[in-house]
Short mmCIF file of C-alpha atoms in Angstrom, two decimals:
data_model
loop_
_atom_site.label_atom_id
_atom_site.label_comp_id
_atom_site.label_asym_id
_atom_site.label_seq_id
_atom_site.Cartn_x
_atom_site.Cartn_y
_atom_site.Cartn_z
CA MET A 1 10.09 -8.37 -7.21
CA VAL A 2 11.73 -8.43 -3.78
CA HIS A 3 9.57 -8.97 -0.74
CA VAL A 4 10.71 -8.93 2.89
CA SER A 5 10.54 -11.87 5.27
CA GLY A 6 12.64 -12.56 8.36
CA SER A 7 15.16 -9.88 7.36
CA VAL A 8 13.01 -7.23 9.03
CA LEU A 9 14.66 -8.14 12.35
CA ASP A 10 18.15 -7.92 10.84
CA PRO A 11 17.93 -4.62 8.95
CA ASP A 12 20.76 -2.76 7.29
CA LEU A 13 21.63 0.66 8.65
CA GLY A 14 19.36 3.04 6.75
CA ASP A 15 16.33 0.72 6.85
CA HIS A 16 13.02 1.97 8.29
CA VAL A 17 10.84 -1.07 8.89
CA CYS A 18 7.23 -1.58 9.94
CA LEU A 19 6.65 -4.86 11.78
CA PRO A 20 3.06 -5.80 12.68
CA PHE A 21 2.88 -8.60 15.27
CA GLU A 22 0.41 -10.84 17.08
CA GLY A 23 0.61 -11.26 20.85
CA GLU A 24 3.18 -10.88 23.61
CA ARG A 25 5.24 -13.93 22.72
CA GLU A 26 5.82 -12.65 19.18
CA ARG A 27 6.69 -9.18 20.45
CA MET A 28 9.20 -10.52 22.97
CA THR A 29 10.78 -12.93 20.50
CA ALA A 30 11.19 -10.11 18.00
CA THR A 31 12.81 -7.91 20.66
CA ARG A 32 15.28 -10.66 21.56
CA ASP A 33 16.22 -11.37 17.94
CA PHE A 34 16.54 -7.69 17.06
CA THR A 35 18.80 -7.06 20.06
CA LEU A 36 21.05 -10.01 19.23
CA ASN A 37 21.34 -8.88 15.61
CA GLY A 38 22.14 -5.32 16.62
CA LEU A 39 24.91 -6.43 18.96
CA ARG A 40 26.30 -8.78 16.29
CA ARG A 41 26.42 -5.86 13.85
CA ARG A 42 28.25 -3.76 16.47
CA THR A 43 25.54 -1.13 16.62
CA MET A 44 24.08 0.52 19.69
CA VAL A 45 20.69 -1.07 20.38
CA VAL A 46 18.01 1.37 21.58
CA ILE A 47 14.72 -0.16 22.73
CA VAL A 48 11.91 2.38 23.08
CA THR A 49 9.13 0.92 25.22
CA HIS A 50 5.51 1.76 25.87
CA THR A 51 3.63 -1.45 26.62
CA ASP A 52 6.21 -2.32 29.30
CA SER A 53 8.26 0.00 31.45
CA PRO A 54 12.03 0.02 30.85
CA GLU A 55 12.47 -1.84 34.14
CA ARG A 56 10.05 -4.60 33.21
CA THR A 57 11.54 -4.87 29.73
CA ARG A 58 15.02 -5.22 31.20
CA ALA A 59 13.79 -7.93 33.60
CA TRP A 60 12.51 -10.28 30.87
CA LEU A 61 15.01 -9.38 28.15
CA ALA A 62 18.26 -9.63 30.11
CA PRO A 63 18.09 -13.42 30.61
CA LEU A 64 17.62 -13.88 26.86
CA ILE A 65 20.72 -11.89 25.81
CA PRO A 66 24.16 -13.30 26.72
CA GLY A 67 26.27 -10.58 28.33
CA PHE A 68 23.31 -8.20 28.61
CA ALA A 69 24.48 -6.46 31.81
CA ASP A 70 27.96 -5.80 30.46
CA ALA A 71 26.57 -4.56 27.14
CA GLU A 72 24.20 -2.17 28.88
CA SER A 73 26.95 -0.88 31.17
CA ALA A 74 29.18 -0.29 28.13
CA GLY A 75 26.49 1.79 26.41
CA GLN A 76 25.76 -0.87 23.79
CA ILE A 77 22.12 -1.28 24.88
CA GLU A 78 19.70 1.42 26.04
CA ILE A 79 16.10 0.94 27.12
CA LEU A 80 14.01 4.13 27.09
CA ALA A 81 10.36 4.95 27.76
CA CYS A 82 8.37 6.37 24.86
CA ALA A 83 7.33 9.29 27.04
CA ASP A 84 10.99 10.26 27.40
CA ILE A 85 11.63 10.39 23.66
CA HIS A 86 8.29 11.14 21.98
CA ALA A 87 6.58 13.73 24.15
CA THR A 88 6.96 17.19 25.64
CA GLY A 89 4.42 18.17 28.29
CA GLY A 90 2.44 15.03 27.54
CA CYS A 91 2.01 15.89 23.83
CA LEU A 92 3.69 14.33 20.81
CA ASP A 93 6.77 16.35 19.85
CA PRO A 94 8.23 15.32 16.46
CA ASP A 95 11.23 17.60 16.87
CA ARG A 96 12.07 15.86 20.13
CA VAL A 97 11.73 12.41 18.53
CA PHE A 98 14.13 13.33 15.74
CA GLY A 99 16.48 15.09 18.13
CA GLU A 100 16.63 12.14 20.51
CA LEU A 101 17.45 9.75 17.67
CA ALA A 102 20.22 12.09 16.52
CA LEU A 103 21.61 12.16 20.07
CA ALA A 104 21.54 8.36 20.13
CA GLY A 105 23.75 8.43 17.04
CA THR A 106 26.20 10.70 18.86
CA ARG A 107 26.30 8.31 21.82
CA ALA A 108 26.82 5.36 19.49
CA ARG A 109 29.88 6.98 17.94
CA LYS A 110 31.20 7.82 21.42
CA HIS A 111 31.02 4.14 22.35
CA GLY A 112 32.64 3.03 19.10
CA ARG A 113 29.48 1.52 17.59
CA HIS A 114 28.78 1.50 13.85
CA GLY A 115 25.33 3.11 14.15
CA VAL A 116 22.00 2.84 15.95
CA TYR A 117 19.55 -0.08 15.90
CA ALA A 118 16.26 1.29 17.27
CA LEU A 119 13.28 -0.91 18.16
CA ILE A 120 10.23 1.27 18.74
CA ASP A 121 6.98 0.20 20.38
CA ALA A 122 4.43 1.96 18.17
CA SER A 123 1.55 1.52 20.62
CA TRP A 124 2.25 5.05 21.87
CA GLY A 125 0.30 6.29 18.83
CA VAL A 126 -2.79 4.10 19.04
CA ARG A 127 -5.02 7.09 19.93
CA ASP A 128 -3.89 9.08 16.89
CA ALA A 129 -2.95 6.59 14.20
CA PRO A 130 -3.25 9.12 11.31
CA GLY A 131 -0.96 11.55 13.13
CA GLN A 132 1.43 8.72 13.85
CA ALA A 133 1.59 7.84 10.15
CA VAL A 134 2.46 11.45 9.32
CA LEU A 135 5.32 11.32 11.83
CA GLU A 136 6.55 7.97 10.47
CA ALA A 137 6.62 9.37 6.93
CA ALA A 138 8.48 12.50 8.02
CA ALA A 139 10.99 10.33 9.87
CA ASN A 140 12.15 8.71 6.62
CA GLU A 141 14.47 11.66 6.06
CA LEU A 142 16.48 10.55 9.12
CA PHE A 143 17.57 7.36 7.39
CA ALA A 144 19.23 8.92 4.34
CA GLU A 145 22.65 8.96 6.03
CA ARG A 146 22.36 5.19 6.66
CA ARG A 147 23.56 5.38 10.25
CA LEU A 148 20.20 4.46 11.78
CA ALA A 149 18.00 1.39 11.41
CA ALA A 150 14.58 1.31 13.05
CA VAL A 151 11.93 -1.38 13.40
CA CYS A 152 8.54 -0.05 14.49
CA GLN A 153 6.41 -2.73 16.17
CA TYR A 154 2.64 -2.46 15.58
CA ASP A 155 0.38 -4.64 17.72
CA ARG A 156 -2.46 -6.05 15.61
CA GLY A 157 -4.45 -6.42 18.81
CA LEU A 158 -4.38 -2.65 19.39
CA PHE A 159 -4.43 -1.13 15.91
CA PRO A 160 -7.33 -1.64 13.46
CA ARG A 161 -6.54 -3.05 10.03
CA ASP A 162 -6.70 0.34 8.28
CA ALA A 163 -4.18 1.80 10.73
CA ILE A 164 -1.79 -1.12 10.14
CA ASP A 165 -2.15 -0.67 6.38
CA ARG A 166 -1.49 3.06 6.74
CA ALA A 167 1.61 2.40 8.82
CA THR A 168 3.11 -0.14 6.44
CA SER A 169 2.52 2.13 3.45
CA VAL A 170 4.68 4.94 4.85
CA HIS A 171 7.54 2.61 5.77
CA PRO A 172 9.95 1.76 2.93
CA ILE A 173 10.15 -1.82 4.24
CA ALA A 174 7.53 -4.12 5.75
CA PRO A 175 6.71 -7.84 5.52
CA ASP A 176 5.08 -8.86 2.23
CA GLN A 177 5.63 -5.52 0.50
CA ALA A 178 8.21 -4.20 -1.94
CA LEU A 179 11.56 -3.32 -0.39
CA LEU A 180 12.97 0.17 -0.93
CA ARG A 181 16.37 1.32 0.27
CA PHE A 182 17.80 4.80 -0.21
CA ALA A 183 20.74 7.01 0.68
CA GLY A 184 21.33 10.73 0.45
CA THR A 185 24.16 11.95 -1.77
CA SER A 186 26.09 15.20 -1.58
CA SER A 187 28.22 15.28 -4.72
CA PRO A 188 26.04 15.63 -6.66
CA ARG A 189 23.24 16.53 -4.25
CA GLY A 190 20.46 14.04 -4.50
CA LEU A 191 19.40 10.52 -3.70
CA ARG A 192 20.42 6.96 -4.46
CA ILE A 193 17.59 4.41 -4.50
CA TRP A 194 17.56 0.65 -4.97
CA GLY A 195 15.17 -2.26 -4.55
CA ASP A 196 11.55 -2.09 -5.75
CA ILE A 197 8.78 0.52 -5.64
CA ASP A 198 5.11 -0.23 -6.16
CA LEU A 199 1.74 0.54 -4.60
CA THR A 200 2.74 -1.08 -1.29
CA ASN A 201 5.49 1.43 -0.50
CA ARG A 202 4.57 4.31 -2.83
CA GLN A 203 3.70 6.69 0.02
CA ALA A 204 7.05 5.97 1.63
CA PHE A 205 8.77 6.80 -1.66
CA ALA A 206 6.88 10.11 -1.80
CA SER A 207 8.22 11.04 1.64
CA VAL A 208 11.77 10.05 0.61
CA LEU A 209 11.57 12.36 -2.42
CA ALA A 210 9.96 15.29 -0.56
CA PRO A 211 13.18 16.85 0.86
CA LEU A 212 14.57 17.24 -2.68
CA GLU A 213 11.85 19.75 -3.52
CA LYS A 214 13.61 22.30 -1.29
CA GLU A 215 16.93 22.04 -3.10
CA PRO A 216 17.63 25.13 -5.28
CA ALA A 217 20.28 23.57 -7.53
CA GLU A 218 20.34 20.46 -9.71
CA VAL A 219 19.61 17.19 -7.98
CA VAL A 220 20.46 13.73 -9.27
CA ILE A 221 18.33 10.71 -8.37
CA ASP A 222 20.51 7.68 -8.97
CA ALA A 223 18.11 4.84 -9.77
CA SER A 224 20.71 2.78 -11.62
CA GLN A 225 20.31 -0.09 -9.14
CA LEU A 226 16.51 0.13 -8.93
CA ASP A 227 15.01 -3.17 -10.06
CA PHE A 228 11.37 -2.14 -10.51
CA ILE A 229 9.07 0.85 -10.36
CA ASP A 230 5.42 0.89 -11.37
CA ALA A 231 3.91 3.71 -13.40
CA GLY A 232 2.04 5.24 -10.46
CA SER A 233 5.21 5.45 -8.37
CA ALA A 234 7.21 6.79 -11.32
CA GLN A 235 4.73 9.68 -11.51
CA LEU A 236 6.17 10.84 -8.18
CA LEU A 237 9.44 11.60 -9.94
CA THR A 238 7.53 13.86 -12.32
CA LEU A 239 5.78 15.61 -9.43
CA THR A 240 9.14 16.18 -7.73
CA ALA A 241 10.52 17.73 -10.92
CA LEU A 242 7.44 19.96 -11.29
CA ALA A 243 8.01 21.30 -7.76
CA ARG A 244 11.59 22.27 -8.62
CA PRO A 245 13.24 24.68 -11.07
CA PRO A 246 12.75 23.54 -14.69
CA GLY A 247 15.48 21.24 -16.00
CA SER A 248 17.13 20.72 -12.60
CA THR A 249 15.98 17.18 -11.81
CA VAL A 250 18.03 14.31 -13.24
CA VAL A 251 17.22 10.59 -13.01
CA VAL A 252 19.98 8.09 -13.78
CA CYS A 253 18.55 4.66 -14.60
CA ARG A 254 18.71 1.51 -16.67
CA ASP A 255 16.65 0.97 -19.81
CA SER A 256 13.88 -0.90 -17.95
CA ILE A 257 13.20 2.10 -15.70
CA ALA A 258 13.64 4.57 -18.56
CA ARG A 259 10.88 2.77 -20.46
CA VAL A 260 8.46 3.34 -17.59
CA LEU A 261 9.40 7.02 -17.46
CA ARG A 262 8.88 7.29 -21.21
CA LEU A 263 5.49 5.59 -20.88
CA ILE A 264 4.23 8.28 -18.50
CA ARG A 265 5.96 11.07 -20.49
CA ALA A 266 8.15 11.98 -17.53
CA GLU A 267 10.95 12.98 -19.91
CA GLU A 268 9.07 16.21 -20.57
CA PHE A 269 9.99 17.31 -17.04
CA VAL A 270 12.80 14.99 -15.91
CA THR A 271 16.25 14.73 -17.50
CA VAL A 272 16.73 10.98 -17.94
CA ARG A 273 20.30 9.68 -18.19
CA ARG A 274 20.54 6.01 -19.02
CA VAL A 275 23.35 4.06 -17.38
CA GLY A 276 26.24 4.11 -19.80
CA ASP A 277 25.18 7.37 -21.46
CA ALA A 278 27.85 10.04 -21.79
#
């Protein structure tokens, strides 16, 4: 089974990563490495701050990034305050969060960048960690087009253990947990998934599947490159099918995944097409 290590700071576009950290030095080192990787990948790097102001962040980060001033002037780096992207009238505004990230994608294309690399200081949500987890799960839908990568930094000194565990569970990728990647498809309408799914990222998988429940026509979940799914996570495919018109949910998979679906009797509700089947 695949587990994540240092790759969390060099994500692919489409990755939504939770990164717990210990102390200021670790936070600053992660910010430097993430910024360098984003510039190397020719993305627009957006740093959303809360612990520091944008001005203070710029002051310590600029000396660590060769060509920082030119990159910022060219629209390749942006440093924003959480309050300017997460809140309206001092209250959390999910629609604004999602809208601001979409606008960042528009700016990235304008500046000829391949996508958006967003580093988000999650300490904005320390007073409402359950609500923050709900927002993080809902945000997974934003990554289906694979034009945005986000790493959400969680300070272990601020968040209790249960809040950290809750946060990692709703992110498809986090250190020491199974790695799930996904992409939306339009022809046919559905989802392509690859990597591994188990208890560690099961809640994230549930949020990735949720938008399919609203689709009126047939949807195809292409799991042909999925390496592993446990029985509990596979049950989510059954629940998705039960929420949709009968016979309209198709899963394409290899024999190893099909065996798990057969074990939980998912084939009573899901149309399973094995890779290579006509």
